[in-house]
Amino acid sequence: MASQPLAKKSAVRLARLPGAYFERLVESSPDIVIAVDRSGTIIYSNDGAEKGLGYTAAEMLGESVERLYPSIQEAHRVMVMMRSDDFGGPGKVKNFETTFVTRWGEQMPVAISGSVLYDENGLEIGSIGFAKDIREIRQHDRLATLGEVAVALCHEINSDEEAVVEEERVETVRREVLKIQEIVNRLVEMSRDGRYGTREYLTGQQMTDVQRAAPVPVHGGRSGLQGVRVLVVDDDLGVCRSLRDLLIAEGCEVLVATDGLRALEVLNRTSVDIVISDVVMPDLDGYDLFMEIRRRGTTPVILMTGYYYDRDHVIKRSRLEGLESVIFKKPIDPARLKAMIRTLTGRAAAAAQA
């Protein structure tokens, strides 16, 4: 008993609709529907074809389907594709893009889906195809692409990060020019004055230079950094040592870590006034370290990078989370670094009140 309803449903599914149903469906379709015989002569067109192409059924019936294409070659290309395996299998084509020409000479991009028709003996008797006007789709795609380009352009124009990078680049060039000018001036002095000495321009290499009075050392008390405890984090030990020497000379107490995990170990043991960290490191990058430090408290962080770009958006993501200070391009400008430390640790405000 239970199997009878199922059997009835299967019979309904397998029943074939009368041809009139399909004719009504095709006739009312908004897509262009055209059928041709095996010689390529149009034997049927629906209302969608008249609305889309401008030809009445009377004007199309008996005409070659080639008149709908911009060239005979394009018409043959569609016929070849309908019989290939590339677009739906032999005798079929699905969403194959081509071009129709309307009654007014306008080219209309369309996507064709259709089939070759055969008789009971397997002989080809013609074909039928549905063509969808895809001008609106292409227009939508163009607008979407233009929107993406506009967003990217606005990002490039409004990106504070790129502006900062450019500012840093200009500042670096300016400092290098000043160094060259200083060397040239010393060469001029050497040519006029017989008092020569040596100076370590390159690490480990003493070079002849004009003897000058020893510079007055800058003490921590005068720079405002006396007693500031700094944690320097960089996987380049040379950078760590350079910053350590620079800051110790200013009266700072300096701790060093060569990666983000070691930096957290240091912070587990002791507190610091400020952290100066590289951006790209093998375990925790600058963003990860900044977020962990921020989670623990309010210790200020300065991120530094040796590049003019932020490939992984470490700096951008950190700024979105509240990072205030970034220094692009190592080696760092000492004066700018010290000014940042004074500001972030409150020493600048204290000095102003004093």
Coordinates of C-alpha atoms in Angstrom, one line a residue:
M1 CA 0.0 0.0 0.0
A2 CA 2.8 2.4 0.9
S3 CA 4.5 1.9 -2.4
Q4 CA 1.5 3.1 -4.5
P5 CA 1.8 6.9 -3.8
L6 CA 5.5 6.7 -4.6
A7 CA 4.7 4.9 -7.9
K8 CA 2.2 7.5 -8.8
K9 CA 4.7 10.3 -8.1
S10 CA 7.3 8.6 -10.3
A11 CA 4.8 8.3 -13.1
V12 CA 4.0 12.0 -12.8
R13 CA 7.7 12.9 -13.0
L14 CA 8.2 10.7 -16.0
A15 CA 5.2 11.9 -17.9
R16 CA 6.0 14.2 -20.9
L17 CA 4.4 17.6 -21.2
P18 CA 2.4 18.2 -24.4
G19 CA 4.3 20.2 -27.0
A20 CA 2.0 23.1 -26.5
Y21 CA 3.4 23.7 -23.1
F22 CA 6.9 24.0 -24.4
E23 CA 5.8 26.3 -27.2
R24 CA 4.1 28.7 -24.8
L25 CA 7.2 28.6 -22.6
V26 CA 9.5 29.4 -25.5
E27 CA 7.2 32.0 -27.0
S28 CA 7.0 33.9 -23.7
S29 CA 10.8 33.7 -22.9
P30 CA 12.5 37.1 -22.7
D31 CA 15.6 35.5 -24.3
I32 CA 16.1 35.3 -28.0
V33 CA 15.0 31.8 -29.2
I34 CA 15.8 30.8 -32.8
A35 CA 15.5 27.5 -34.6
V36 CA 17.1 26.6 -37.9
D37 CA 17.0 23.7 -40.3
R38 CA 20.1 21.8 -41.3
S39 CA 20.9 24.3 -44.0
G40 CA 21.0 27.2 -41.6
T41 CA 17.6 28.7 -42.6
I42 CA 15.6 30.2 -39.8
I43 CA 12.4 28.3 -39.3
Y44 CA 11.3 29.7 -35.9
S45 CA 11.8 32.9 -33.8
N46 CA 10.0 34.0 -30.6
D47 CA 8.8 37.3 -29.2
G48 CA 12.1 37.7 -27.4
A49 CA 13.9 37.7 -30.7
E50 CA 11.7 40.4 -32.1
K51 CA 12.1 42.6 -29.0
G52 CA 15.8 42.1 -28.8
L53 CA 16.8 42.1 -32.5
G54 CA 14.1 44.3 -33.9
Y55 CA 13.1 41.8 -36.7
T56 CA 9.5 40.5 -36.9
A57 CA 9.0 36.7 -37.3
A58 CA 7.9 37.3 -40.9
E59 CA 11.1 39.1 -41.6
M60 CA 13.3 36.4 -40.1
L61 CA 11.6 33.2 -41.3
G62 CA 13.2 31.8 -44.4
E63 CA 16.3 33.9 -44.0
S64 CA 19.8 32.5 -43.4
V65 CA 20.9 32.6 -39.7
E66 CA 24.2 34.2 -40.9
R67 CA 22.4 37.5 -41.2
L68 CA 22.3 37.7 -37.4
Y69 CA 26.1 37.6 -37.1
P70 CA 28.6 40.4 -37.8
S71 CA 30.3 38.0 -40.3
I72 CA 30.0 34.6 -41.9
Q73 CA 33.1 33.5 -40.1
E74 CA 31.5 34.2 -36.7
A75 CA 28.4 32.3 -37.7
H76 CA 30.5 29.3 -38.7
R77 CA 32.5 29.6 -35.4
V78 CA 29.3 29.1 -33.4
M79 CA 28.3 26.1 -35.5
V80 CA 31.7 24.5 -35.0
M81 CA 31.5 25.1 -31.3
M82 CA 28.0 23.6 -31.1
R83 CA 29.5 20.4 -32.5
S84 CA 32.6 20.3 -30.4
D85 CA 33.3 18.9 -26.9
D86 CA 34.4 22.3 -25.4
F87 CA 31.0 23.8 -24.5
G88 CA 28.6 21.2 -23.2
G89 CA 29.5 18.2 -25.3
P90 CA 28.9 17.1 -28.9
G91 CA 25.7 18.6 -30.3
K92 CA 25.3 21.1 -27.4
V93 CA 26.6 24.5 -26.4
K94 CA 26.2 26.3 -23.0
N95 CA 26.8 30.0 -22.4
F96 CA 29.0 30.4 -25.4
E97 CA 29.7 34.1 -26.0
T98 CA 29.3 35.6 -29.5
T99 CA 27.8 38.7 -31.1
F100 CA 24.5 39.3 -32.9
V101 CA 23.7 42.3 -35.1
T102 CA 20.3 44.0 -34.5
R103 CA 18.1 45.4 -37.2
W104 CA 19.6 48.9 -36.6
G105 CA 23.2 47.6 -37.0
E106 CA 24.0 47.6 -33.3
Q107 CA 26.3 44.8 -32.1
M108 CA 24.8 42.9 -29.2
P109 CA 27.0 40.5 -27.1
V110 CA 25.1 37.4 -26.3
A111 CA 25.6 34.0 -24.5
I112 CA 24.1 31.1 -26.5
S113 CA 22.9 27.8 -25.1
G114 CA 21.5 25.4 -27.7
S115 CA 21.4 21.9 -29.1
V116 CA 21.6 20.2 -32.5
L117 CA 18.4 18.2 -33.3
Y118 CA 18.5 14.8 -34.9
D119 CA 15.8 12.5 -36.4
E120 CA 15.0 8.9 -35.3
N121 CA 17.8 7.7 -37.6
G122 CA 20.4 10.0 -36.0
L123 CA 20.6 12.4 -38.9
E124 CA 20.9 16.1 -38.2
I125 CA 17.7 18.0 -39.0
G126 CA 18.6 21.4 -37.5
S127 CA 19.3 23.2 -34.2
I128 CA 17.6 25.5 -31.7
G129 CA 19.3 28.0 -29.4
F130 CA 18.6 30.4 -26.6
A131 CA 20.6 33.7 -26.8
K132 CA 20.8 36.0 -23.7
D133 CA 21.6 39.6 -24.1
I134 CA 24.6 40.2 -21.8
R135 CA 25.2 43.9 -22.3
E136 CA 23.9 44.7 -18.8
I137 CA 26.1 42.0 -17.3
R138 CA 29.1 43.4 -19.0
Q139 CA 28.2 46.9 -18.0
H140 CA 27.8 45.7 -14.4
D141 CA 31.2 44.1 -14.6
R142 CA 32.8 47.2 -16.0
L143 CA 31.2 49.3 -13.3
A144 CA 32.4 46.9 -10.6
T145 CA 36.0 47.0 -12.0
L146 CA 35.9 50.8 -12.2
G147 CA 34.7 50.8 -8.6
E148 CA 37.6 48.6 -7.5
V149 CA 40.0 50.8 -9.3
A150 CA 38.5 53.9 -7.7
V151 CA 38.7 52.4 -4.3
A152 CA 42.4 51.4 -4.8
L153 CA 43.2 54.9 -6.2
C154 CA 41.5 56.6 -3.2
H155 CA 43.5 54.3 -0.9
E156 CA 46.7 55.3 -2.7
I157 CA 45.8 59.0 -2.5
N158 CA 44.6 59.0 1.1
S159 CA 47.0 56.5 2.6
D160 CA 48.7 58.2 5.5
E161 CA 51.2 55.4 5.6
E162 CA 52.5 56.1 2.1
A163 CA 52.7 59.8 2.9
V164 CA 54.8 59.0 5.9
V165 CA 57.0 56.7 3.9
E166 CA 57.6 59.4 1.3
E167 CA 58.4 61.9 4.1
E168 CA 60.9 59.5 5.6
R169 CA 62.5 59.0 2.2
V170 CA 62.9 62.7 1.7
E171 CA 64.3 63.1 5.2
T172 CA 66.8 60.3 4.6
V173 CA 68.0 61.9 1.4
R174 CA 68.4 65.2 3.2
R175 CA 70.5 63.7 5.9
E176 CA 72.8 61.9 3.5
V177 CA 73.3 65.1 1.5
L178 CA 74.2 66.9 4.8
K179 CA 76.8 64.1 5.5
I180 CA 78.3 64.6 2.0
Q181 CA 78.5 68.3 2.5
E182 CA 80.2 67.8 5.9
I183 CA 82.8 65.5 4.3
V184 CA 83.4 68.0 1.5
N185 CA 83.8 70.9 4.0
R186 CA 86.4 68.8 5.9
L187 CA 88.4 68.1 2.8
V188 CA 88.5 71.9 2.1
E189 CA 89.7 72.4 5.7
M190 CA 92.4 69.7 5.3
S191 CA 93.7 71.5 2.2
R192 CA 94.1 74.7 4.3
D193 CA 95.2 73.4 7.6
G194 CA 98.1 71.2 8.4
R195 CA 96.6 69.7 11.7
Y196 CA 95.5 66.2 10.8
G197 CA 94.2 63.3 12.8
T198 CA 92.2 60.2 12.2
R199 CA 88.5 59.3 12.4
E200 CA 86.6 56.0 12.1
Y201 CA 84.3 56.7 9.2
L202 CA 83.8 53.0 8.6
T203 CA 83.7 50.4 11.3
G204 CA 87.2 49.3 12.0
Q205 CA 88.8 51.6 9.5
Q206 CA 90.6 54.8 10.6
M207 CA 90.8 57.5 8.0
T208 CA 92.7 60.8 7.9
D209 CA 90.7 63.8 9.1
V210 CA 91.1 67.3 10.4
Q211 CA 91.9 67.4 14.1
R212 CA 89.1 69.2 16.0
A213 CA 88.3 69.9 19.5
A214 CA 86.6 67.0 21.2
P215 CA 82.8 67.4 21.1
V216 CA 81.1 68.1 24.3
P217 CA 79.3 64.9 25.4
V218 CA 75.6 64.9 25.7
H219 CA 74.6 63.6 29.1
G220 CA 71.3 62.0 30.0
G221 CA 70.3 64.8 32.3
R222 CA 70.5 67.3 29.5
S223 CA 68.8 65.1 26.9
G224 CA 66.0 64.3 29.2
L225 CA 66.4 60.5 29.0
Q226 CA 68.4 59.8 32.2
G227 CA 67.1 56.6 33.8
V228 CA 64.6 55.7 31.1
R229 CA 64.5 51.9 30.8
V230 CA 64.2 50.8 27.2
L231 CA 63.7 47.3 25.6
V232 CA 65.1 47.1 22.1
V233 CA 63.8 44.1 20.0
D234 CA 65.3 43.2 16.7
D235 CA 66.5 40.0 15.1
D236 CA 69.5 41.9 13.8
L237 CA 72.0 41.9 16.7
G238 CA 73.9 44.7 15.1
V239 CA 70.9 47.0 15.2
C240 CA 70.3 46.1 18.9
R241 CA 73.9 47.0 19.8
S242 CA 73.8 50.2 17.8
L243 CA 70.6 51.4 19.6
R244 CA 71.9 50.2 22.9
D245 CA 75.1 52.2 22.6
L246 CA 73.2 55.3 21.4
L247 CA 70.7 55.2 24.3
I248 CA 73.2 54.3 27.0
A249 CA 75.1 57.4 26.0
E250 CA 72.0 59.4 26.8
G251 CA 71.7 57.9 30.2
C252 CA 69.1 55.2 29.4
E253 CA 69.0 51.7 30.9
V254 CA 68.8 49.4 27.8
L255 CA 67.6 45.8 27.6
V256 CA 67.9 43.8 24.4
A257 CA 65.9 40.9 22.9
T258 CA 66.6 39.3 19.5
D259 CA 63.0 38.2 18.8
G260 CA 59.4 38.8 20.0
L261 CA 59.3 35.7 22.3
R262 CA 62.5 36.7 24.1
A263 CA 61.0 40.2 24.4
L264 CA 58.0 38.8 26.3
E265 CA 60.3 36.8 28.5
V266 CA 62.1 40.0 29.4
L267 CA 58.8 41.8 30.1
N268 CA 57.7 38.9 32.3
R269 CA 60.8 39.5 34.5
T270 CA 60.9 43.3 34.6
S271 CA 59.0 46.4 33.6
V272 CA 60.3 49.0 31.1
D273 CA 59.3 52.5 30.2
I274 CA 59.2 51.9 26.4
V275 CA 59.7 49.2 23.8
I276 CA 61.4 49.8 20.4
S277 CA 60.7 46.9 18.1
D278 CA 61.5 45.8 14.6
V279 CA 58.5 45.1 12.3
V280 CA 59.5 41.9 10.6
M281 CA 60.7 39.1 12.9
P282 CA 60.6 35.3 12.6
D283 CA 58.3 34.4 15.5
L284 CA 56.2 37.4 16.6
D285 CA 56.1 40.3 14.2
G286 CA 55.8 43.9 15.3
Y287 CA 52.0 43.8 15.3
D288 CA 51.8 40.6 17.4
L289 CA 54.3 42.0 19.9
F290 CA 52.5 45.4 20.1
M291 CA 49.1 43.7 20.7
E292 CA 50.5 41.6 23.5
I293 CA 52.2 44.5 25.2
R294 CA 49.0 46.6 24.9
R295 CA 47.1 43.7 26.4
R296 CA 49.4 43.7 29.4
G297 CA 49.3 47.5 30.1
T298 CA 50.1 50.9 28.7
T299 CA 53.8 50.6 27.9
P300 CA 54.4 52.7 24.8
V301 CA 55.9 51.0 21.7
I302 CA 57.8 52.4 18.7
L303 CA 57.9 50.2 15.6
M304 CA 60.9 50.5 13.2
T305 CA 61.5 49.0 9.8
G306 CA 64.4 48.9 7.4
Y307 CA 62.1 49.2 4.4
Y308 CA 60.1 51.9 2.7
Y309 CA 57.0 49.7 2.5
D310 CA 54.9 47.6 4.8
R311 CA 54.4 44.4 2.8
D312 CA 52.4 42.5 5.5
H313 CA 50.6 45.7 6.7
V314 CA 52.1 45.2 10.1
I315 CA 52.3 49.0 10.7
K316 CA 48.9 49.7 9.2
R317 CA 47.2 47.1 11.4
S318 CA 49.1 48.4 14.5
R319 CA 48.1 52.0 13.8
L320 CA 44.5 50.9 13.6
E321 CA 44.9 49.4 17.1
G322 CA 46.4 52.6 18.5
L323 CA 50.1 52.6 17.7
E324 CA 51.4 56.2 17.7
S325 CA 55.0 56.2 16.6
V326 CA 56.8 54.5 13.6
I327 CA 60.2 55.1 12.3
F328 CA 60.8 54.0 8.7
K329 CA 64.3 53.2 7.3
K330 CA 67.1 52.0 9.5
P331 CA 69.6 53.3 10.5
I332 CA 67.4 55.5 12.6
D333 CA 67.8 59.2 12.9
P334 CA 69.1 59.6 16.6
A335 CA 67.5 63.0 17.2
R336 CA 64.1 61.9 16.0
L337 CA 64.3 58.7 18.0
K338 CA 65.2 60.5 21.2
A339 CA 62.4 63.0 20.7
M340 CA 59.9 60.2 20.3
I341 CA 61.1 58.5 23.5
R342 CA 60.8 61.8 25.4
T343 CA 57.3 62.3 24.1
L344 CA 56.0 58.8 24.7
T345 CA 57.5 58.5 28.2
G346 CA 56.3 61.9 29.3
R347 CA 59.8 63.3 29.6
A348 CA 59.1 66.1 27.1
A349 CA 56.2 67.4 29.1
A350 CA 58.2 67.2 32.3
A351 CA 61.0 69.2 30.7
A352 CA 58.6 71.8 29.5
Q353 CA 57.1 72.3 33.0
A354 CA 60.6 72.5 34.5

